[in-house]
C-alpha positions as YAML, in Angstrom:
chain: A
units: angstrom
residues:
- id: 1
  name: MET
  ca: [-7.87, 76.51, 26.91]
- id: 2
  name: MET
  ca: [-8.53, 80.66, 28.19]
- id: 3
  name: THR
  ca: [-12.21, 80.62, 29.08]
- id: 4
  name: ALA
  ca: [-14.05, 82.17, 25.68]
- id: 5
  name: SER
  ca: [-16.02, 84.75, 28.12]
- id: 6
  name: LEU
  ca: [-13.94, 86.42, 29.80]
- id: 7
  name: VAL
  ca: [-12.02, 87.81, 26.70]
- id: 8
  name: PHE
  ca: [-13.42, 91.25, 24.89]
- id: 9
  name: PHE
  ca: [-12.39, 91.63, 21.41]
- id: 10
  name: ALA
  ca: [-11.80, 95.90, 20.96]
- id: 11
  name: ILE
  ca: [-11.40, 96.22, 17.33]
- id: 12
  name: SER
  ca: [-11.23, 100.41, 18.53]
- id: 13
  name: LEU
  ca: [-10.87, 101.93, 21.90]
- id: 14
  name: MET
  ca: [-11.60, 104.54, 23.49]
- id: 15
  name: ALA
  ca: [-8.83, 107.22, 24.60]
- id: 16
  name: GLN
  ca: [-8.24, 106.42, 28.20]
- id: 17
  name: PRO
  ca: [-7.55, 108.92, 30.80]
- id: 18
  name: LYS
  ca: [-4.14, 107.26, 31.07]
- id: 19
  name: THR
  ca: [-2.09, 104.16, 29.14]
- id: 20
  name: PRO
  ca: [-3.30, 100.63, 31.34]
- id: 21
  name: GLY
  ca: [0.12, 98.62, 31.89]
- id: 22
  name: LYS
  ca: [0.71, 95.96, 29.98]
- id: 23
  name: ARG
  ca: [1.24, 92.35, 31.47]
- id: 24
  name: THR
  ca: [2.76, 88.86, 29.99]
- id: 25
  name: LEU
  ca: [-0.06, 86.37, 28.47]
- id: 26
  name: VAL
  ca: [1.59, 82.79, 29.21]
- id: 27
  name: VAL
  ca: [-0.21, 80.30, 26.19]
- id: 28
  name: ASN
  ca: [0.52, 76.50, 27.38]
- id: 29
  name: GLY
  ca: [3.63, 77.51, 28.75]
- id: 30
  name: ARG
  ca: [5.43, 79.57, 26.06]
- id: 31
  name: ALA
  ca: [5.55, 83.43, 27.26]
- id: 32
  name: VAL
  ca: [3.01, 86.31, 25.22]
- id: 33
  name: PRO
  ca: [5.51, 89.59, 26.18]
- id: 34
  name: ASP
  ca: [2.79, 92.78, 26.21]
- id: 35
  name: ALA
  ca: [-0.14, 90.78, 25.30]
- id: 36
  name: LEU
  ca: [-2.14, 91.40, 27.57]
- id: 37
  name: VAL
  ca: [-3.33, 94.82, 29.19]
- id: 38
  name: GLN
  ca: [-6.18, 95.47, 32.43]
- id: 39
  name: MET
  ca: [-8.67, 98.18, 31.62]
- id: 40
  name: ASN
  ca: [-11.47, 99.10, 34.02]
- id: 41
  name: GLY
  ca: [-11.52, 96.01, 35.86]
- id: 42
  name: HIS
  ca: [-10.97, 93.80, 32.61]
- id: 43
  name: PHE
  ca: [-8.00, 91.94, 30.64]
- id: 44
  name: TYR
  ca: [-7.78, 92.43, 27.03]
- id: 45
  name: VAL
  ca: [-5.18, 90.79, 24.44]
- id: 46
  name: ASP
  ca: [-3.25, 91.63, 21.67]
- id: 47
  name: LEU
  ca: [-5.48, 89.58, 19.18]
- id: 48
  name: GLU
  ca: [-2.60, 89.62, 16.53]
- id: 49
  name: ALA
  ca: [0.40, 88.39, 19.53]
- id: 50
  name: LEU
  ca: [-2.01, 85.95, 20.22]
- id: 51
  name: ALA
  ca: [-2.28, 84.24, 16.64]
- id: 52
  name: LYS
  ca: [1.71, 84.50, 16.65]
- id: 53
  name: ALA
  ca: [2.52, 82.90, 20.07]
- id: 54
  name: THR
  ca: [-0.23, 80.11, 18.75]
- id: 55
  name: ASP
  ca: [0.00, 79.30, 15.13]
- id: 56
  name: ALA
  ca: [-3.48, 80.64, 14.77]
- id: 57
  name: SER
  ca: [-4.84, 82.02, 11.41]
- id: 58
  name: LEU
  ca: [-6.81, 85.20, 11.93]
- id: 59
  name: ILE
  ca: [-8.94, 86.59, 9.83]
- id: 60
  name: VAL
  ca: [-10.25, 90.26, 10.01]
- id: 61
  name: LEU
  ca: [-13.68, 90.52, 8.42]
- id: 62
  name: PRO
  ca: [-15.81, 94.20, 8.17]
- id: 63
  name: GLU
  ca: [-18.59, 92.59, 10.77]
- id: 64
  name: ARG
  ca: [-16.31, 90.21, 12.56]
- id: 65
  name: ILE
  ca: [-13.13, 88.50, 13.90]
- id: 66
  name: SER
  ca: [-11.81, 84.81, 13.02]
- id: 67
  name: LEU
  ca: [-9.26, 83.35, 14.67]
- id: 68
  name: GLU
  ca: [-8.45, 79.35, 13.86]
- id: 69
  name: LEU
  ca: [-6.08, 77.70, 16.33]
- id: 70
  name: ARG
  ca: [-4.21, 75.00, 14.37]
- id: 71
  name: GLY
  ca: [-0.46, 75.14, 16.46]
- id: 72
  name: SER
  ca: [0.50, 74.10, 20.12]
- id: 73
  name: MET
  ca: [-2.81, 75.31, 21.78]
- id: 74
  name: ALA
  ca: [-5.44, 73.01, 19.23]
- id: 75
  name: GLN
  ca: [-2.41, 70.16, 19.90]
- id: 76
  name: GLN
  ca: [-3.24, 70.18, 23.66]
- id: 77
  name: ALA
  ca: [-6.25, 67.83, 22.68]
- id: 78
  name: PRO
  ca: [-6.44, 66.47, 19.89]
- id: 79
  name: ALA
  ca: [-9.80, 64.96, 18.62]
- id: 80
  name: PRO
  ca: [-10.21, 61.41, 19.28]
- id: 81
  name: LYS
  ca: [-9.61, 59.14, 16.27]
- id: 82
  name: PRO
  ca: [-11.80, 56.25, 16.52]
- id: 83
  name: ALA
  ca: [-10.16, 52.72, 17.09]
- id: 84
  name: ALA
  ca: [-9.32, 50.83, 14.01]
- id: 85
  name: PRO
  ca: [-10.70, 47.93, 13.72]
- id: 86
  name: ALA
  ca: [-8.72, 44.74, 14.33]
- id: 87
  name: PRO
  ca: [-7.14, 42.72, 11.52]
- id: 88
  name: ALA
  ca: [-8.83, 39.96, 10.12]
- id: 89
  name: PRO
  ca: [-6.57, 36.99, 11.12]
- id: 90
  name: ALA
  ca: [-4.61, 35.41, 8.21]
- id: 91
  name: PRO
  ca: [-6.64, 32.53, 7.51]
- id: 92
  name: ALA
  ca: [-3.98, 29.52, 8.08]
- id: 93
  name: ALA
  ca: [-1.56, 28.10, 5.96]
- id: 94
  name: ALA
  ca: [-2.86, 24.43, 4.23]
- id: 95
  name: ALA
  ca: [-0.64, 21.86, 5.50]
- id: 96
  name: PRO
  ca: [1.43, 20.96, 2.07]
- id: 97
  name: ALA
  ca: [0.09, 17.96, -0.01]
- id: 98
  name: PRO
  ca: [2.78, 14.50, 1.08]
- id: 99
  name: PRO
  ca: [4.17, 13.68, -2.23]
- id: 100
  name: PRO
  ca: [2.24, 10.41, -3.84]
- id: 101
  name: PRO
  ca: [4.61, 7.66, -2.68]
- id: 102
  name: LYS
  ca: [7.37, 7.07, -5.29]
- id: 103
  name: ASP
  ca: [6.65, 3.09, -6.61]
- id: 104
  name: GLY
  ca: [8.85, 0.85, -6.09]
- id: 105
  name: ILE
  ca: [10.28, -1.38, -2.83]
- id: 106
  name: THR
  ca: [10.40, 1.18, 0.61]
- id: 107
  name: LYS
  ca: [13.11, 0.73, 2.81]
- id: 108
  name: ASP
  ca: [10.94, 0.32, 5.40]
- id: 109
  name: PHE
  ca: [8.72, -2.56, 4.14]
- id: 110
  name: ALA
  ca: [11.82, -4.66, 3.01]
- id: 111
  name: ARG
  ca: [13.07, -4.50, 6.69]
- id: 112
  name: ALA
  ca: [10.15, -6.23, 7.50]
- id: 113
  name: ALA
  ca: [9.24, -8.82, 4.73]
- id: 114
  name: ILE
  ca: [13.03, -9.72, 4.88]
- id: 115
  name: SER
  ca: [12.21, -10.17, 9.03]
- id: 116
  name: GLN
  ca: [9.14, -12.60, 8.00]
- id: 117
  name: LEU
  ca: [11.13, -14.72, 5.57]
- id: 118
  name: GLY
  ca: [13.87, -15.04, 8.37]
- id: 119
  name: LEU
  ca: [11.02, -16.29, 11.03]
- id: 120
  name: LEU
  ca: [9.37, -18.16, 8.25]
- id: 121
  name: ARG
  ca: [12.82, -19.98, 7.58]
- id: 122
  name: ASP
  ca: [13.20, -20.30, 11.71]
- id: 123
  name: TRP
  ca: [10.12, -21.98, 11.80]
- id: 124
  name: LYS
  ca: [10.80, -24.50, 9.57]
- id: 125
  name: GLU
  ca: [14.05, -25.60, 10.30]
- id: 126
  name: ALA
  ca: [12.67, -26.11, 13.92]
- id: 127
  name: VAL
  ca: [9.93, -28.47, 12.36]
- id: 128
  name: ILE
  ca: [12.59, -30.94, 10.44]
- id: 129
  name: GLY
  ca: [14.65, -30.88, 13.40]
- id: 130
  name: THR
  ca: [11.23, -31.93, 15.82]
- id: 131
  name: ILE
  ca: [10.54, -34.18, 12.87]
- id: 132
  name: LYS
  ca: [14.12, -36.18, 12.55]
- id: 133
  name: ALA
  ca: [14.89, -36.40, 16.52]
- id: 134
  name: GLY
  ca: [11.12, -38.07, 16.79]
- id: 135
  name: ARG
  ca: [9.87, -35.90, 19.32]
- id: 136
  name: PRO
  ca: [5.95, -34.54, 19.68]
- id: 137
  name: ALA
  ca: [5.11, -30.82, 18.62]
- id: 138
  name: ASP
  ca: [6.10, -28.23, 21.93]
- id: 139
  name: ALA
  ca: [5.12, -25.11, 22.57]
- id: 140
  name: THR
  ca: [8.19, -23.72, 21.39]
- id: 141
  name: LEU
  ca: [6.83, -24.37, 17.67]
- id: 142
  name: GLN
  ca: [3.84, -22.75, 18.82]
- id: 143
  name: GLY
  ca: [5.47, -19.83, 19.87]
- id: 144
  name: MET
  ca: [7.74, -19.48, 16.25]
- id: 145
  name: ARG
  ca: [4.37, -20.06, 14.72]
- id: 146
  name: ASP
  ca: [2.53, -16.59, 16.34]
- id: 147
  name: ARG
  ca: [5.77, -14.02, 15.56]
- id: 148
  name: ALA
  ca: [6.08, -15.17, 11.49]
- id: 149
  name: PHE
  ca: [1.83, -13.96, 11.85]
- id: 150
  name: GLU
  ca: [2.64, -10.92, 13.95]
- id: 151
  name: SER
  ca: [5.57, -10.09, 11.49]
- id: 152
  name: MET
  ca: [3.36, -11.14, 8.47]
- id: 153
  name: ARG
  ca: [0.81, -8.28, 10.17]
- id: 154
  name: LEU
  ca: [3.46, -5.95, 10.42]
- id: 155
  name: ALA
  ca: [4.76, -6.22, 6.78]
- id: 156
  name: SER
  ca: [0.83, -4.94, 5.69]
- id: 157
  name: VAL
  ca: [0.57, -2.12, 7.74]
- id: 158
  name: ALA
  ca: [4.59, -1.07, 6.37]
- id: 159
  name: ALA
  ca: [3.83, -1.63, 2.50]
- id: 160
  name: SER
  ca: [3.29, 1.79, 1.42]
- id: 161
  name: THR
  ca: [3.37, 1.70, -2.39]
- id: 162
  name: ASN
  ca: [1.88, -0.61, -5.30]
- id: 163
  name: SER
  ca: [5.16, -2.20, -5.54]
- id: 164
  name: ASP
  ca: [5.27, -2.78, -1.77]
- id: 165
  name: ARG
  ca: [2.01, -4.32, -1.93]
- id: 166
  name: SER
  ca: [2.70, -6.94, -4.44]
- id: 167
  name: THR
  ca: [5.58, -8.10, -2.66]
- id: 168
  name: LEU
  ca: [3.34, -8.65, 0.52]
- id: 169
  name: GLN
  ca: [1.06, -10.90, -1.76]
- id: 170
  name: LEU
  ca: [3.77, -13.39, -2.50]
- id: 171
  name: LEU
  ca: [4.86, -13.27, 1.09]
- id: 172
  name: ARG
  ca: [1.54, -14.61, 1.51]
- id: 173
  name: GLY
  ca: [1.86, -16.79, -0.71]
- id: 174
  name: GLU
  ca: [5.33, -17.66, 0.82]
- id: 175
  name: LEU
  ca: [3.29, -17.87, 4.39]
- id: 176
  name: ASN
  ca: [-0.01, -20.53, 3.74]
- id: 177
  name: ASN
  ca: [2.50, -22.81, 1.87]
- id: 178
  name: THR
  ca: [4.90, -22.86, 4.85]
- id: 179
  name: GLN
  ca: [2.20, -23.55, 6.84]
- id: 180
  name: GLN
  ca: [0.42, -26.32, 4.72]
- id: 181
  name: TRP
  ca: [4.06, -28.01, 4.86]
- id: 182
  name: ILE
  ca: [4.20, -28.18, 8.71]
- id: 183
  name: THR
  ca: [0.83, -28.42, 8.69]
- id: 184
  name: SER
  ca: [1.34, -32.10, 6.67]
- id: 185
  name: ALA
  ca: [4.59, -32.88, 8.11]
- id: 186
  name: LEU
  ca: [3.52, -32.16, 11.82]
- id: 187
  name: THR
  ca: [0.47, -35.05, 11.18]
- id: 188
  name: ALA
  ca: [2.71, -37.56, 9.78]
- id: 189
  name: ASN
  ca: [5.17, -36.97, 12.50]
- id: 190
  name: LYS
  ca: [2.41, -37.66, 15.29]
- id: 191
  name: HIS
  ca: [0.68, -40.94, 13.72]
- id: 192
  name: MET
  ca: [3.93, -42.15, 12.85]
- id: 193
  name: GLU
  ca: [2.64, -42.44, 9.14]
- id: 194
  name: GLY
  ca: [5.18, -42.70, 6.16]
- id: 195
  name: GLU
  ca: [8.45, -42.38, 6.18]
- id: 196
  name: LYS
  ca: [8.79, -38.56, 6.82]
- id: 197
  name: ALA
  ca: [9.20, -39.90, 10.47]
- id: 198
  name: VAL
  ca: [11.67, -42.28, 9.93]
- id: 199
  name: ASN
  ca: [13.30, -41.72, 6.74]
- id: 200
  name: PRO
  ca: [16.97, -39.96, 7.73]
- id: 201
  name: GLU
  ca: [17.60, -38.08, 3.98]
- id: 202
  name: PHE
  ca: [13.67, -36.57, 5.16]
- id: 203
  name: PRO
  ca: [12.83, -33.70, 3.78]
- id: 204
  name: ASP
  ca: [14.88, -34.36, 0.58]
- id: 205
  name: ASN
  ca: [12.87, -35.81, -1.59]
- id: 206
  name: ASP
  ca: [9.28, -33.07, -0.52]
- id: 207
  name: GLU
  ca: [7.96, -31.57, -3.55]
- id: 208
  name: LEU
  ca: [6.20, -28.41, -1.47]
- id: 209
  name: LEU
  ca: [9.11, -28.00, 0.77]
- id: 210
  name: SER
  ca: [11.06, -27.42, -2.37]
- id: 211
  name: LYS
  ca: [9.30, -24.85, -3.99]
- id: 212
  name: ILE
  ca: [8.67, -22.86, -0.47]
- id: 213
  name: SER
  ca: [12.46, -22.75, -0.25]
- id: 214
  name: ASP
  ca: [12.11, -21.54, -4.30]
- id: 215
  name: CYS
  ca: [10.54, -18.18, -2.99]
- id: 216
  name: SER
  ca: [12.48, -17.78, -0.43]
- id: 217
  name: ASN
  ca: [15.66, -17.73, -2.49]
- id: 218
  name: PHE
  ca: [14.05, -15.63, -4.80]
- id: 219
  name: LEU
  ca: [12.36, -13.06, -2.49]
- id: 220
  name: SER
  ca: [15.45, -12.16, -0.07]
- id: 221
  name: GLY
  ca: [17.19, -11.74, -3.77]
- id: 222
  name: MET
  ca: [13.91, -9.54, -5.78]
- id: 223
  name: ILE
  ca: [13.59, -7.44, -2.37]
- id: 224
  name: THR
  ca: [16.96, -6.45, -1.51]
- id: 225
  name: SER
  ca: [17.43, -4.96, -4.76]
- id: 226
  name: GLY
  ca: [13.89, -3.07, -3.98]
- id: 227
  name: THR
  ca: [11.96, -3.63, -8.16]
- id: 228
  name: PHE
  ca: [9.16, -6.14, -8.04]
- id: 229
  name: ALA
  ca: [9.26, -8.87, -9.65]
- id: 230
  name: ASP
  ca: [6.77, -12.19, -9.93]
- id: 231
  name: ASN
  ca: [7.50, -15.96, -9.30]
- id: 232
  name: GLY
  ca: [5.51, -18.89, -9.40]
- id: 233
  name: ALA
  ca: [7.25, -20.34, -6.94]
- id: 234
  name: CYS
  ca: [4.96, -18.00, -4.32]
- id: 235
  name: HIS
  ca: [2.34, -18.38, -5.57]
...
């Protein structure tokens, strides 16, 4: 902005011996012709021309003259605005709660349960073959036992609905009955006791083995249907 101390505002001018020369005033790069005069070594500005060039408001009062700049000159140095506060971080959206599992036998559990039944049947058939052949139990049977128990663990992990868990209880009953029968049959075979070790029709008349077979057949159909049902042969 122009230096105010060097500008003198003359409301009335005394007569001069000669007409002063007028000059062009440049305000912020904008020329104001004939707005500046030099008299007696001082420069004087035409306030009306200055106000018009700078889009200012000129108010002439009896005791003072008010010049309010609101145009291009005022816009050259705008008052600094206070920094807007940083917006508060939006609260993290809560993860939607997972829908409650539907009742019924789930696909994951059904796969694990069918695998468990298959391993139990293979273990049982291997024991029957060993006894009929008159061979002692070996590491093969132990490995089949370990796989059957690991499969039961995986089925337990896969159970997620009430139907899954109820079916799991029947699977455990089938495992317990199978293990009980195998332990008894292998013990008899080891000591060559009774008909289990010598009877060629073994194990056709074994009540516990018949119960195990009935439960296995029932569970296979029930699991495949996807709807839980109970059966006494699995207890």
